[in-house]
PDB file of C-alpha atoms in Angstrom:
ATOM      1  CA  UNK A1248       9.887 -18.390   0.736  1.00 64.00           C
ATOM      2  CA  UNK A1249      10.844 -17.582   4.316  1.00 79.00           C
ATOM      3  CA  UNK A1250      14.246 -18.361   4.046  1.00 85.00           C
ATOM      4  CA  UNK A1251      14.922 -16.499   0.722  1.00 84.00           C
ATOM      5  CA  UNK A1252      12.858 -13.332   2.370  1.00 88.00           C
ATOM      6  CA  UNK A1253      14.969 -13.352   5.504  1.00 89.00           C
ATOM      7  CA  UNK A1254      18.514 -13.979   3.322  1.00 86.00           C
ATOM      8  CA  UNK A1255      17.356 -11.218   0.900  1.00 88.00           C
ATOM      9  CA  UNK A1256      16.844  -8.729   4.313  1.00 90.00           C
ATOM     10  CA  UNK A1257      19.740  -9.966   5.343  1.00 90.00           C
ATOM     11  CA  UNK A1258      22.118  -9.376   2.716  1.00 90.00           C
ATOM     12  CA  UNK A1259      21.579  -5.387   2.768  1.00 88.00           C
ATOM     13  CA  UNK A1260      21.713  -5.146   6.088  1.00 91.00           C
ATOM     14  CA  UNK A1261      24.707  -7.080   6.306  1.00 92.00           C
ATOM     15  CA  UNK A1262      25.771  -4.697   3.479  1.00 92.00           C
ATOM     16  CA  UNK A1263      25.172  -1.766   6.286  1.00 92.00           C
ATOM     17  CA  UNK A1264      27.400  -3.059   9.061  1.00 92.00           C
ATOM     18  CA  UNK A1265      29.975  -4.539   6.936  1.00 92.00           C
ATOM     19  CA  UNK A1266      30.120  -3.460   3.509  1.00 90.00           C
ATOM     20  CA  UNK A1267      33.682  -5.233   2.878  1.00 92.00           C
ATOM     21  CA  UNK A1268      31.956  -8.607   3.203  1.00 93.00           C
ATOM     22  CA  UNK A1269      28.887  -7.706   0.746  1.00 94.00           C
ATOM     23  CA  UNK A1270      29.809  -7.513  -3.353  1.00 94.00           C
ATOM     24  CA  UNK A1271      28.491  -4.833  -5.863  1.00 92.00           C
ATOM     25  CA  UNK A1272      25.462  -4.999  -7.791  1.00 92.00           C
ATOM     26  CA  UNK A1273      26.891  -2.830  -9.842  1.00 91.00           C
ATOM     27  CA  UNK A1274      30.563  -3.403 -10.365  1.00 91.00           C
ATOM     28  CA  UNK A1275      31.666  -6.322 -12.078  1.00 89.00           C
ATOM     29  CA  UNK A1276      32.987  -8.875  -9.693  1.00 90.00           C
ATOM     30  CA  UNK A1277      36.712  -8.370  -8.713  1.00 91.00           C
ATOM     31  CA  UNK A1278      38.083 -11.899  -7.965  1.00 93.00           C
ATOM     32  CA  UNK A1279      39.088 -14.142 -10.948  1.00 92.00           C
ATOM     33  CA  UNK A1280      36.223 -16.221 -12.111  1.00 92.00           C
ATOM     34  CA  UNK A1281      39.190 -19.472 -12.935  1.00 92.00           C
ATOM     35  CA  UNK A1282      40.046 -19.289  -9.131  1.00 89.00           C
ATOM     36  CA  UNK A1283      39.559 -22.341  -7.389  1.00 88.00           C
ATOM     37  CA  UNK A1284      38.427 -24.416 -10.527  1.00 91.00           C
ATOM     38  CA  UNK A1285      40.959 -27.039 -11.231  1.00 91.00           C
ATOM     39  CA  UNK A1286      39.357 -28.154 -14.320  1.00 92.00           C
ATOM     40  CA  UNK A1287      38.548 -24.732 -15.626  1.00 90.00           C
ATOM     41  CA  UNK A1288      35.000 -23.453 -16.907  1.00 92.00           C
ATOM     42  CA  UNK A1289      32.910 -23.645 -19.655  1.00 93.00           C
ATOM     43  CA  UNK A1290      32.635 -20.265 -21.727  1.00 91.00           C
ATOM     44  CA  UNK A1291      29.645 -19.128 -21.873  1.00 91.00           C
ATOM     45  CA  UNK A1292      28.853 -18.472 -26.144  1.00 89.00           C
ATOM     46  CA  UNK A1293      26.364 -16.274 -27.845  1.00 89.00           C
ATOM     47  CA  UNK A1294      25.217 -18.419 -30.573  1.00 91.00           C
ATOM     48  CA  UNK A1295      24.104 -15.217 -32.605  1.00 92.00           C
ATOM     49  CA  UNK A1296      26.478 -13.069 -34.365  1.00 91.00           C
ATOM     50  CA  UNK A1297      26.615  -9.104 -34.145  1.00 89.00           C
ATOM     51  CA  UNK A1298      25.694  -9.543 -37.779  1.00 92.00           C
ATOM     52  CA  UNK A1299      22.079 -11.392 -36.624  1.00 93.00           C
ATOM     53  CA  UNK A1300      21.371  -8.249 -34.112  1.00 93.00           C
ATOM     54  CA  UNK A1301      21.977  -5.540 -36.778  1.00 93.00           C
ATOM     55  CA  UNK A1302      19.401  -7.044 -39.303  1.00 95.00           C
ATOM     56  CA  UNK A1303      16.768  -8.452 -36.569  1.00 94.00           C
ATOM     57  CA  UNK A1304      17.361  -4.510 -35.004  1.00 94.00           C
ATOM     58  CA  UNK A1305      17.629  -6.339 -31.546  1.00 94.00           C
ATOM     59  CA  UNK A1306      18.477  -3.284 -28.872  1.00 94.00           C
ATOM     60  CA  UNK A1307      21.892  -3.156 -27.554  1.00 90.00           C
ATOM     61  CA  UNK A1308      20.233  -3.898 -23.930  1.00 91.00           C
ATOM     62  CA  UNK A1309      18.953  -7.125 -25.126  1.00 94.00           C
ATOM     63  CA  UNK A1310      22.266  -8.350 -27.046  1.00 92.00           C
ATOM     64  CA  UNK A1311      22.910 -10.687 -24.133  1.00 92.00           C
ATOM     65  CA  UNK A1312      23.695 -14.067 -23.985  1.00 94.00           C
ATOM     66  CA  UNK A1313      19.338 -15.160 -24.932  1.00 95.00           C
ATOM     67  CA  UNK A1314      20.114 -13.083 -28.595  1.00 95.00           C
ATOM     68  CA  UNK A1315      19.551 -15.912 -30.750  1.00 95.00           C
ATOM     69  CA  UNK A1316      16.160 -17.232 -28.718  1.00 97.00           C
ATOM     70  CA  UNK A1317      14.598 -13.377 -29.440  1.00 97.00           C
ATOM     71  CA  UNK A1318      15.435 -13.371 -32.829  1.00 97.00           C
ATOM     72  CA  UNK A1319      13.778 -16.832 -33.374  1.00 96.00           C
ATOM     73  CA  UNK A1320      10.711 -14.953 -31.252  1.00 97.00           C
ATOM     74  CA  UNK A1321      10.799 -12.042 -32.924  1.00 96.00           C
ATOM     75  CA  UNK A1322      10.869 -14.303 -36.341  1.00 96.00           C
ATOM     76  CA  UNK A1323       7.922 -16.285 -35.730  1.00 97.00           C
ATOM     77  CA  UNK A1324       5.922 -12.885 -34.310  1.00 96.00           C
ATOM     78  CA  UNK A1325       6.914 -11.740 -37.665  1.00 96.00           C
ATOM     79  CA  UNK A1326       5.765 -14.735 -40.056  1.00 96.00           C
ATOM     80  CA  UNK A1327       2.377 -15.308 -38.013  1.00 96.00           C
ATOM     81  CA  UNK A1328       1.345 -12.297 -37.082  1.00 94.00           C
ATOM     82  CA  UNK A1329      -1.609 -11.926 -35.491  1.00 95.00           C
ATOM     83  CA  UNK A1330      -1.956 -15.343 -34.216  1.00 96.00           C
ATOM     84  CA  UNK A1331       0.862 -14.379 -31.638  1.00 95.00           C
ATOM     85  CA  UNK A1332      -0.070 -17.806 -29.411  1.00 95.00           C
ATOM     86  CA  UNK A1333       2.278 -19.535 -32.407  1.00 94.00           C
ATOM     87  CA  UNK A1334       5.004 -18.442 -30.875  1.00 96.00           C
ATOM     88  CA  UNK A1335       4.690 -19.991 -27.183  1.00 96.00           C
ATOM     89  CA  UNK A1336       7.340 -22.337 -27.904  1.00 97.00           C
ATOM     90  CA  UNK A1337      10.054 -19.739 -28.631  1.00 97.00           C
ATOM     91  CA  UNK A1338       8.496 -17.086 -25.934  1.00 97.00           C
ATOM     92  CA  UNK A1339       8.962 -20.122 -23.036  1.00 98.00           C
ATOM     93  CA  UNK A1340      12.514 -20.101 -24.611  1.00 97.00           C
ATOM     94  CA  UNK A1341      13.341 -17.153 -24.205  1.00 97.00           C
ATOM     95  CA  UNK A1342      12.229 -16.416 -20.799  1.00 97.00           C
ATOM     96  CA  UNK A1343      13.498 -19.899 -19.756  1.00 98.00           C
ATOM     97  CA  UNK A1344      17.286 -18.319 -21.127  1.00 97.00           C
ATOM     98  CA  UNK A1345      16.266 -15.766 -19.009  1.00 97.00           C
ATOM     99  CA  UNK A1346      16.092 -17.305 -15.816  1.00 97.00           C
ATOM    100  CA  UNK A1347      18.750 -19.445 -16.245  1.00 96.00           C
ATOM    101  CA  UNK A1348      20.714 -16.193 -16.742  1.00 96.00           C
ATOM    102  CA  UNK A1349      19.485 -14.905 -13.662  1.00 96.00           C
ATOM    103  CA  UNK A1350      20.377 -17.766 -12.017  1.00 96.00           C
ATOM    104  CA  UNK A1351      24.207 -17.840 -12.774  1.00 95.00           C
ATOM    105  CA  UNK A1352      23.948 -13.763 -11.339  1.00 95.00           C
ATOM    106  CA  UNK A1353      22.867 -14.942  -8.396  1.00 94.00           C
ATOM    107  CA  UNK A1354      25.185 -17.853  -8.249  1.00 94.00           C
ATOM    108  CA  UNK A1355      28.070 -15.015  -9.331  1.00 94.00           C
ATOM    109  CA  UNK A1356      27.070 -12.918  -6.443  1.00 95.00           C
ATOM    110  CA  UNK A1357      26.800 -15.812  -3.920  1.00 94.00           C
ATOM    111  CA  UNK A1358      30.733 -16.805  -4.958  1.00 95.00           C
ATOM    112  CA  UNK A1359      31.774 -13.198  -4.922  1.00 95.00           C
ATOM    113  CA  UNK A1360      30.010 -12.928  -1.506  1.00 95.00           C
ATOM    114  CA  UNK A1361      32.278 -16.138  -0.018  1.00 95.00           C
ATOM    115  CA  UNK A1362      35.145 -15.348  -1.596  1.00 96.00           C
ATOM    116  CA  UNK A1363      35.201 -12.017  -0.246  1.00 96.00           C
ATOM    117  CA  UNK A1364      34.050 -13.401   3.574  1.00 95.00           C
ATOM    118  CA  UNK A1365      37.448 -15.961   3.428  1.00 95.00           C
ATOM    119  CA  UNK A1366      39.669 -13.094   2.248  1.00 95.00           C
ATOM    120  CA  UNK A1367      37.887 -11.373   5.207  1.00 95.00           C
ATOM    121  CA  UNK A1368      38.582 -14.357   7.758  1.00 95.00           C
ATOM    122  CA  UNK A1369      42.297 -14.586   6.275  1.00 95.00           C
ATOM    123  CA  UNK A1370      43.358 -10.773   6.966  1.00 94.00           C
ATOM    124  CA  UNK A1371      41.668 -11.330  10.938  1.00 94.00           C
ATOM    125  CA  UNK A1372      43.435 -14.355  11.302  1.00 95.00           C
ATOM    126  CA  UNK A1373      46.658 -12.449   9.870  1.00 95.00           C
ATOM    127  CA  UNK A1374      46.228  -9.896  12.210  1.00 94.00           C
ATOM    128  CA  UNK A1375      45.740 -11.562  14.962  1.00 94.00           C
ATOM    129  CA  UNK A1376      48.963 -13.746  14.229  1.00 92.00           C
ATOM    130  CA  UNK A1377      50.865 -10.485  14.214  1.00 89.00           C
ATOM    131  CA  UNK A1378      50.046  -9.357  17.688  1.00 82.00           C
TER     132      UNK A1378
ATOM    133  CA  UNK B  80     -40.824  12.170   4.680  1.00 47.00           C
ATOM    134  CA  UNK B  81     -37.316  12.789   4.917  1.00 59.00           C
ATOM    135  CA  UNK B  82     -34.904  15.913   4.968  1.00 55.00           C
ATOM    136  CA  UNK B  83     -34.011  16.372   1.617  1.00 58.00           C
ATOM    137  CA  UNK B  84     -37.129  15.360   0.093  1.00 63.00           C
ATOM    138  CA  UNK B  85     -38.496  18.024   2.257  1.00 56.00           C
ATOM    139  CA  UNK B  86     -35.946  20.832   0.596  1.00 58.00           C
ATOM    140  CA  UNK B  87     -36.286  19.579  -2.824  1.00 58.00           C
ATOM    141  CA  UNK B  88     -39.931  20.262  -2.264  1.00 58.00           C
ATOM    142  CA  UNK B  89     -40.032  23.144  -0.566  1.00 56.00           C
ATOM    143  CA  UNK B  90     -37.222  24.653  -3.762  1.00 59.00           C
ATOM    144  CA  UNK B  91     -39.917  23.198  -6.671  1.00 52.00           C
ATOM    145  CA  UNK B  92     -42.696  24.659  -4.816  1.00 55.00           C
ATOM    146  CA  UNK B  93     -40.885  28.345  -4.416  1.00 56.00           C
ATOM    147  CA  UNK B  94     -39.837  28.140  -8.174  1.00 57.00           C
ATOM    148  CA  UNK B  95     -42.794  26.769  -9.665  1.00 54.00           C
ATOM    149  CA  UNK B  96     -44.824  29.976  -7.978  1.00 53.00           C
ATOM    150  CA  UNK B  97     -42.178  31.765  -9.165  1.00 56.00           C
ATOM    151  CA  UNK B  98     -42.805  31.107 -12.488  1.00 56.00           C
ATOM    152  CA  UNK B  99     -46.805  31.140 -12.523  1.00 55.00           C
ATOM    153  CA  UNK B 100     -46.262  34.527 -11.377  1.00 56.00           C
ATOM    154  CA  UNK B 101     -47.758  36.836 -13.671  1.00 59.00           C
ATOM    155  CA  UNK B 102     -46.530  40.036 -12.530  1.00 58.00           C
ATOM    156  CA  UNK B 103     -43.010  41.077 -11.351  1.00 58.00           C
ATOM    157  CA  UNK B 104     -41.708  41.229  -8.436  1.00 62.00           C
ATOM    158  CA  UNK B 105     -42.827  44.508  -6.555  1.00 62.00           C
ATOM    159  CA  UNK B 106     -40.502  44.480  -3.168  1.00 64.00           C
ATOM    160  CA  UNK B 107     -41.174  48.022  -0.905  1.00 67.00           C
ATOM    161  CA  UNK B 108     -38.222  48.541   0.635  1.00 68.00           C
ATOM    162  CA  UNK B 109     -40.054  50.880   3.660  1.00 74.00           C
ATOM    163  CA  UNK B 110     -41.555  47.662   4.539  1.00 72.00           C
ATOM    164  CA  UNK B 111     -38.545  46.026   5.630  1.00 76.00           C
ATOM    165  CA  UNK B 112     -36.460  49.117   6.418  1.00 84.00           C
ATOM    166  CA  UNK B 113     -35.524  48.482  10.161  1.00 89.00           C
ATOM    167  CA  UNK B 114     -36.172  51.587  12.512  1.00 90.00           C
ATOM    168  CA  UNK B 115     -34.305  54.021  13.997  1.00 92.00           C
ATOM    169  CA  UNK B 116     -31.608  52.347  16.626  1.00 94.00           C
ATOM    170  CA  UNK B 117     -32.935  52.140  20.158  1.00 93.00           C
ATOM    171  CA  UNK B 118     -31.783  54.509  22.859  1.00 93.00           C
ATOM    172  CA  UNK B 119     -34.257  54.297  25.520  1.00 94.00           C
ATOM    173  CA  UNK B 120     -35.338  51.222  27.819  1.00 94.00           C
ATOM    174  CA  UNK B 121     -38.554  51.680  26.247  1.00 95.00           C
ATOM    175  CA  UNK B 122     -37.466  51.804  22.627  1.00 95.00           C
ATOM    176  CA  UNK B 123     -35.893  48.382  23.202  1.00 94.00           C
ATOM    177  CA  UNK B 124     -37.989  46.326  24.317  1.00 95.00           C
ATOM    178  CA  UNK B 125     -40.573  47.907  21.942  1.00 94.00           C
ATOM    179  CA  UNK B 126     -38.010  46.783  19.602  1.00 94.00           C
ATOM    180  CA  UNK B 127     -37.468  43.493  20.646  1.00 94.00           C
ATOM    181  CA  UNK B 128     -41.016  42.489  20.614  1.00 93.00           C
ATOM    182  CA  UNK B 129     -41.263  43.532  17.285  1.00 92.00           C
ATOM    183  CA  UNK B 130     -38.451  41.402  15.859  1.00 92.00           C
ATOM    184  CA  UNK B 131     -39.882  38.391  17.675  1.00 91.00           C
ATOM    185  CA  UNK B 132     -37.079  38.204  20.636  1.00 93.00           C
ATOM    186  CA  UNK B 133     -36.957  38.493  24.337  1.00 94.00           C
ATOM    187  CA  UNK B 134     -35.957  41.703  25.692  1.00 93.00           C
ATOM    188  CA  UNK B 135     -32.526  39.825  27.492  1.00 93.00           C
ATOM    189  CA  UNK B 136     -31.706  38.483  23.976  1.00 92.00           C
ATOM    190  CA  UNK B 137     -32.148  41.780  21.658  1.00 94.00           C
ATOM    191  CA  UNK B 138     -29.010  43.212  21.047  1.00 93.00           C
ATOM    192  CA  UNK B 139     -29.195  45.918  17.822  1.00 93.00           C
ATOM    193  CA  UNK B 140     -26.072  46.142  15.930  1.00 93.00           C
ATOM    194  CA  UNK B 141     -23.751  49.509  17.291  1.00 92.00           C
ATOM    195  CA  UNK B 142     -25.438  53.127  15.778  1.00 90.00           C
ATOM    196  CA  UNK B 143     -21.732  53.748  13.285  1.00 90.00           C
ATOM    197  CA  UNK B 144     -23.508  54.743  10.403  1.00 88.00           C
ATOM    198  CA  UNK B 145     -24.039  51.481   8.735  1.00 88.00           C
ATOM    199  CA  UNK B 146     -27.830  51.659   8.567  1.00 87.00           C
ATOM    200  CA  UNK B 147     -28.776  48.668  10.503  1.00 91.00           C
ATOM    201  CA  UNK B 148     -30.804  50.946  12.798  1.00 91.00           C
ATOM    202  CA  UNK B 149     -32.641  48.975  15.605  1.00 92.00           C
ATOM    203  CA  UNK B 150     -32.594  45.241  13.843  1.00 94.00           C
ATOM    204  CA  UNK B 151     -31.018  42.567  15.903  1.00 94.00           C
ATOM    205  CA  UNK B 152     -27.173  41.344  15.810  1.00 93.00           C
ATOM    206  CA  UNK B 153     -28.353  37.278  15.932  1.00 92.00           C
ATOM    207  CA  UNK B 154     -24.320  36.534  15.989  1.00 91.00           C
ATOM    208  CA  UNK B 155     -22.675  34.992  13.285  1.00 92.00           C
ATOM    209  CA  UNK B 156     -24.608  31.619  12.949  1.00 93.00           C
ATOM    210  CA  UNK B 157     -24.773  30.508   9.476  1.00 94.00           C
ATOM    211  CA  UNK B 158     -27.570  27.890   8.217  1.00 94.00           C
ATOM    212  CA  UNK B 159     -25.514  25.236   7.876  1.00 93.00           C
ATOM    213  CA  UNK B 160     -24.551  25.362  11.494  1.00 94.00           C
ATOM    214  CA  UNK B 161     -28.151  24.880  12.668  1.00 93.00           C
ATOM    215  CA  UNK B 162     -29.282  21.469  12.940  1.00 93.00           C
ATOM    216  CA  UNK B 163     -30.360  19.268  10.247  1.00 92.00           C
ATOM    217  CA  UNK B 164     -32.653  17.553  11.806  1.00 94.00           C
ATOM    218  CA  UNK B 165     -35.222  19.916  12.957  1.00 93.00           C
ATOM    219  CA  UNK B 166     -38.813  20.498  11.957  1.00 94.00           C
ATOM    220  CA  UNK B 167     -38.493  23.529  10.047  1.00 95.00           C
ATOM    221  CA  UNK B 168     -41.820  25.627   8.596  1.00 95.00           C
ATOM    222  CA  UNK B 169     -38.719  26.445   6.034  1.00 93.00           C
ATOM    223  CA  UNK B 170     -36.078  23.710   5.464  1.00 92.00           C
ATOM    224  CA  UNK B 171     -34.347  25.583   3.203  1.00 91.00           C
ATOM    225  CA  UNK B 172     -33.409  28.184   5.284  1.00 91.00           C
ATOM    226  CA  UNK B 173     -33.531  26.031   8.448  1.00 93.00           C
ATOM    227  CA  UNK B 174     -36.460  29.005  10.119  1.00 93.00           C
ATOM    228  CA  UNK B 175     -39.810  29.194  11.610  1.00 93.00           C
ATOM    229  CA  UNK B 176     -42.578  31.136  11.329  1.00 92.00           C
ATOM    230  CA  UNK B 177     -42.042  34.467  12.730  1.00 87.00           C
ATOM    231  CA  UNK B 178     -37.989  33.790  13.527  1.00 90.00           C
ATOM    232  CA  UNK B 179     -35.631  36.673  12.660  1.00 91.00           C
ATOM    233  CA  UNK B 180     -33.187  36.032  10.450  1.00 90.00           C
ATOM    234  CA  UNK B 181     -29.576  36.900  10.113  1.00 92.00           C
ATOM    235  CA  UNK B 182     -28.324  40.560   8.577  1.00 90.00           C
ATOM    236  CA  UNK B 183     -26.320  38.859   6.366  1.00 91.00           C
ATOM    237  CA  UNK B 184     -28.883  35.525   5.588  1.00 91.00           C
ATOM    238  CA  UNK B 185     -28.480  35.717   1.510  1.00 91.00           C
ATOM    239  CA  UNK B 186     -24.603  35.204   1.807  1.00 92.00           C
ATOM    240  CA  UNK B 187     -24.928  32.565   4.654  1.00 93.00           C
ATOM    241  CA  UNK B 188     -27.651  29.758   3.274  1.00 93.00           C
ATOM    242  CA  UNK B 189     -26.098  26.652   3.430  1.00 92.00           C
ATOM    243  CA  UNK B 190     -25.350  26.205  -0.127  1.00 93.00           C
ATOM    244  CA  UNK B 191     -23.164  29.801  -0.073  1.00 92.00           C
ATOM    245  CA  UNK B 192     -20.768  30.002   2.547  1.00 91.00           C
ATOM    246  CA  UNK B 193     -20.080  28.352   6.112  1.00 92.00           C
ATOM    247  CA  UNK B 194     -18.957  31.002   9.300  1.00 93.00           C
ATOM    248  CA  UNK B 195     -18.392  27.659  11.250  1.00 93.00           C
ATOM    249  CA  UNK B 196     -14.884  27.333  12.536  1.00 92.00           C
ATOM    250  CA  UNK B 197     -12.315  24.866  10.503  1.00 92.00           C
ATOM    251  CA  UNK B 198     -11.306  21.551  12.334  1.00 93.00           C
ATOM    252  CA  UNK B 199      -7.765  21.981  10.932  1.00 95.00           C
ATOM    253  CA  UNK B 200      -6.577  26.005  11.471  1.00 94.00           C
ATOM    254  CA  UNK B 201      -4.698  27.588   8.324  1.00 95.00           C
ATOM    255  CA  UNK B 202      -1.743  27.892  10.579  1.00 96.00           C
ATOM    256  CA  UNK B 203      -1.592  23.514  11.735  1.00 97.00           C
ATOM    257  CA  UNK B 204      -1.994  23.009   8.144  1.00 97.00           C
ATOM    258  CA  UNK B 205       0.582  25.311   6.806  1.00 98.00           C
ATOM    259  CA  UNK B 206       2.919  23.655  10.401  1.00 98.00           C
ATOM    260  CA  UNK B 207       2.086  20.074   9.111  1.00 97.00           C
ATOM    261  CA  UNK B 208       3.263  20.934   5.577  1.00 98.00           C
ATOM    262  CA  UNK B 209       6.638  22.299   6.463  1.00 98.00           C
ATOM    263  CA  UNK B 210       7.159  19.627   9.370  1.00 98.00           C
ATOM    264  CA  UNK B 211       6.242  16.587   6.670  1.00 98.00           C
ATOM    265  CA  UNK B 212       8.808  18.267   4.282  1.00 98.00           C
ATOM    266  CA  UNK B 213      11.939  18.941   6.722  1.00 98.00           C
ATOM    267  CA  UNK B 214      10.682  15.185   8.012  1.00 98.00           C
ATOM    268  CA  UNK B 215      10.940  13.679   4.567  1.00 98.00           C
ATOM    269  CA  UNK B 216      14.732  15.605   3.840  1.00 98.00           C
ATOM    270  CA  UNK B 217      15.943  14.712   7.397  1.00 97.00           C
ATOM    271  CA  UNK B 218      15.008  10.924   6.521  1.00 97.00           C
ATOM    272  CA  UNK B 219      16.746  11.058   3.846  1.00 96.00           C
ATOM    273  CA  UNK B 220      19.820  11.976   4.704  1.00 96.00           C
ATOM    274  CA  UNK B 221      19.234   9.597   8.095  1.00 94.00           C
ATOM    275  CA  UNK B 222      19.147   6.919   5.601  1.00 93.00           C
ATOM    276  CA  UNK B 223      20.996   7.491   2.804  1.00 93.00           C
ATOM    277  CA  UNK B 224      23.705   4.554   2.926  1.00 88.00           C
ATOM    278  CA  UNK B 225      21.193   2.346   4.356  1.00 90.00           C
ATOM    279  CA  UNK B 226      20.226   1.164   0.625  1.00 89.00           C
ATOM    280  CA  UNK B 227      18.165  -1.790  -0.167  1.00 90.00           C
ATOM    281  CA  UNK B 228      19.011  -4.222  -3.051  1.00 90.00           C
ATOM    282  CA  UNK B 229      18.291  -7.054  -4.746  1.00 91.00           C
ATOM    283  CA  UNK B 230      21.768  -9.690  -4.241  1.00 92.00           C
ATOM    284  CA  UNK B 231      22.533 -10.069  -8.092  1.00 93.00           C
ATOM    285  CA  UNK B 232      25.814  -9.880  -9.922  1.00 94.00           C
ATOM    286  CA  UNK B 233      25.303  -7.319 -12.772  1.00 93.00           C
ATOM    287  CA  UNK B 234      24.152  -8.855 -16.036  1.00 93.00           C
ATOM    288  CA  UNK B 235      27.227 -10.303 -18.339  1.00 92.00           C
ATOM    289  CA  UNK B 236      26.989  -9.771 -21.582  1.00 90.00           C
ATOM    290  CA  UNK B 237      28.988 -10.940 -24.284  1.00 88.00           C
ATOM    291  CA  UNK B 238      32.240  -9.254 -25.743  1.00 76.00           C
ATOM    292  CA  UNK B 239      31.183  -5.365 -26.504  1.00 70.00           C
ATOM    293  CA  UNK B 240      32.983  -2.123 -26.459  1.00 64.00           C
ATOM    294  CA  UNK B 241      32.517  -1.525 -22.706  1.00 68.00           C
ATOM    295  CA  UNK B 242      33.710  -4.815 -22.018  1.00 69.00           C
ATOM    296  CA  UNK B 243      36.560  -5.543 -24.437  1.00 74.00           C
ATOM    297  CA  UNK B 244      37.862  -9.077 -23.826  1.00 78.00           C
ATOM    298  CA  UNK B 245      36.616 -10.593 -21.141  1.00 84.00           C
ATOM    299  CA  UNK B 246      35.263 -13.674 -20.629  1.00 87.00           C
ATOM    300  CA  UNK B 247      32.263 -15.024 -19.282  1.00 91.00           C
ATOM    301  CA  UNK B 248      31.718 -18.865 -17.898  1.00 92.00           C
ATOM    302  CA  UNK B 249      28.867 -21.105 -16.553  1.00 91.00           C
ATOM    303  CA  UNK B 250      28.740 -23.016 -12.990  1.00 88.00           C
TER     304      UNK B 250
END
């Protein structure tokens, strides 16, 4: 709890002094996401179809990569409504989709943040081999 | 018996004799029509004994054609400013037996108005307004590249308009 407080105040600040070194939260990150993966990556699928979010009238800012847990929530809301505790199973899905999805931003972020602290290291070192 | 069991008594007692009044309220006006003001030594202190005050305290209000005539300027003290805790013949109005009252006493009871003097003046309030405003902008633009954030990558989603074709992969 400490640690994550003290990296968290951290991070902007560092974002004050050097704001090379720190990524977006906004823009998408800028190196490639293949580089330095000899094996490559697992895509990352959407198991439902744009079809599935027009008829389950899922909002665009919920078409992410937890679609097809919602509309299995929304479903079961549907079917047992109002005995909404039937559908723990699929809310816990969902949400669990959810943090795993938060997880791989933050991972993303952490990458971006190292990759952009060794391209930092390389121009010094660059620079100081010129003079 | 305490304070304001005294002036919720002393209110029910006025208004219930009010009430079991059965004829109206006569007031002669002669009767409480101060006298001509003062101009001798003499006249004064005649004056002051008959309002109840020492001759050093009496001071009528100036002769300018208001009609106070000889009755006394008591300052501007209203009855909220005298003390609560005193044993009062009249609570209500915080007065004795026999005590003059102010000029001006009907406008001045303590549920009216208050003459005491604010603990905050008009002008440190309106100084504390503009100072908290020009303190708030001035912060502002002290600290307006200092954000805060929380260190996430911006949500992927999949393959949309905005996006086009990119791809997305897992750790």
């Amino acid at each position: 709890m400490g640690s994550s407080t003290s990296q968290y105040i951290l991070t902007f600040t560092e974002s004050w002094t050097q704001p090379n070194v720190v990524p977006s939260v906004v823009d998408k990150p800028k190196h490639d996401p293949l580089e330095g993966f000899e094996s490559g990556r697992q895509e990352r699928v959407r198991k439902a179809t744009d079809e599935d979010l027009y008829w389950a009238k899922i909002p665009p800012n919920r078409r992410d990569y937890c679609a097809d847990h919602l509309i299995e929530y929304q479903r079961c809301r549907k079917l047992n409504y109002p005995f909404l505790s039937e559908c723990e199973h699929y809310k816990h899905e969902w949400d669990h989709c959810q943090n795993e999805d938060t997880i791989s931003r933050m991972k993303e972020f952490e990458r971006e943040r190292r990759l952009l602290k060794r391209d930092e290291r390389k121009r010094l070192s660059e620079e100081t081999a010129m003079e | 018996m305490n304070r304001l069991a005294l002036v919720r008594s002393s209110i029910l007692f006025n208004q219930a004799r009010a009430f079991s009044c059965s004829k109206p309220n006569l007031v002669f006006g002669k009767d409480f029509k101060p006298g001509p003001y003062p101009k001798t030594e003499a006249e004064r202190i005649a004056a002051a004994k008959k309002y109840g005050l020492k001759p050093e305290d009496y001071e009528p209000y100036p002769d300018n054609g208001f009609g106070f005539g000889d009755y006394p300027n008591l300052g501007s003290v209203s009855t909220d400013m005298k003390s609560d805790w005193g044993d009062y013949d009249d609570p209500y109005l915080k007065r004795n037996y026999g005590e003059p009252i102010n000029v001006t006493q009907e406008q001045i009871t303590a549920d009216k108005v208050t003459l005491a003097k604010p603990r905050v003046s008009f002008s440190q309030i309106i100084f504390w307004f503009v100072f908290g405003g020009f303190a708030y902008i001035g912060l502002n633009l002290f600290l307006w590249d200092k954000k805060c954030f929380v260190p996430l990558a911006p949500k992927q989603y999949p393959r949309n308009a905005l996006n086009g074709e990119e791809k997305h992969y897992k750790f």
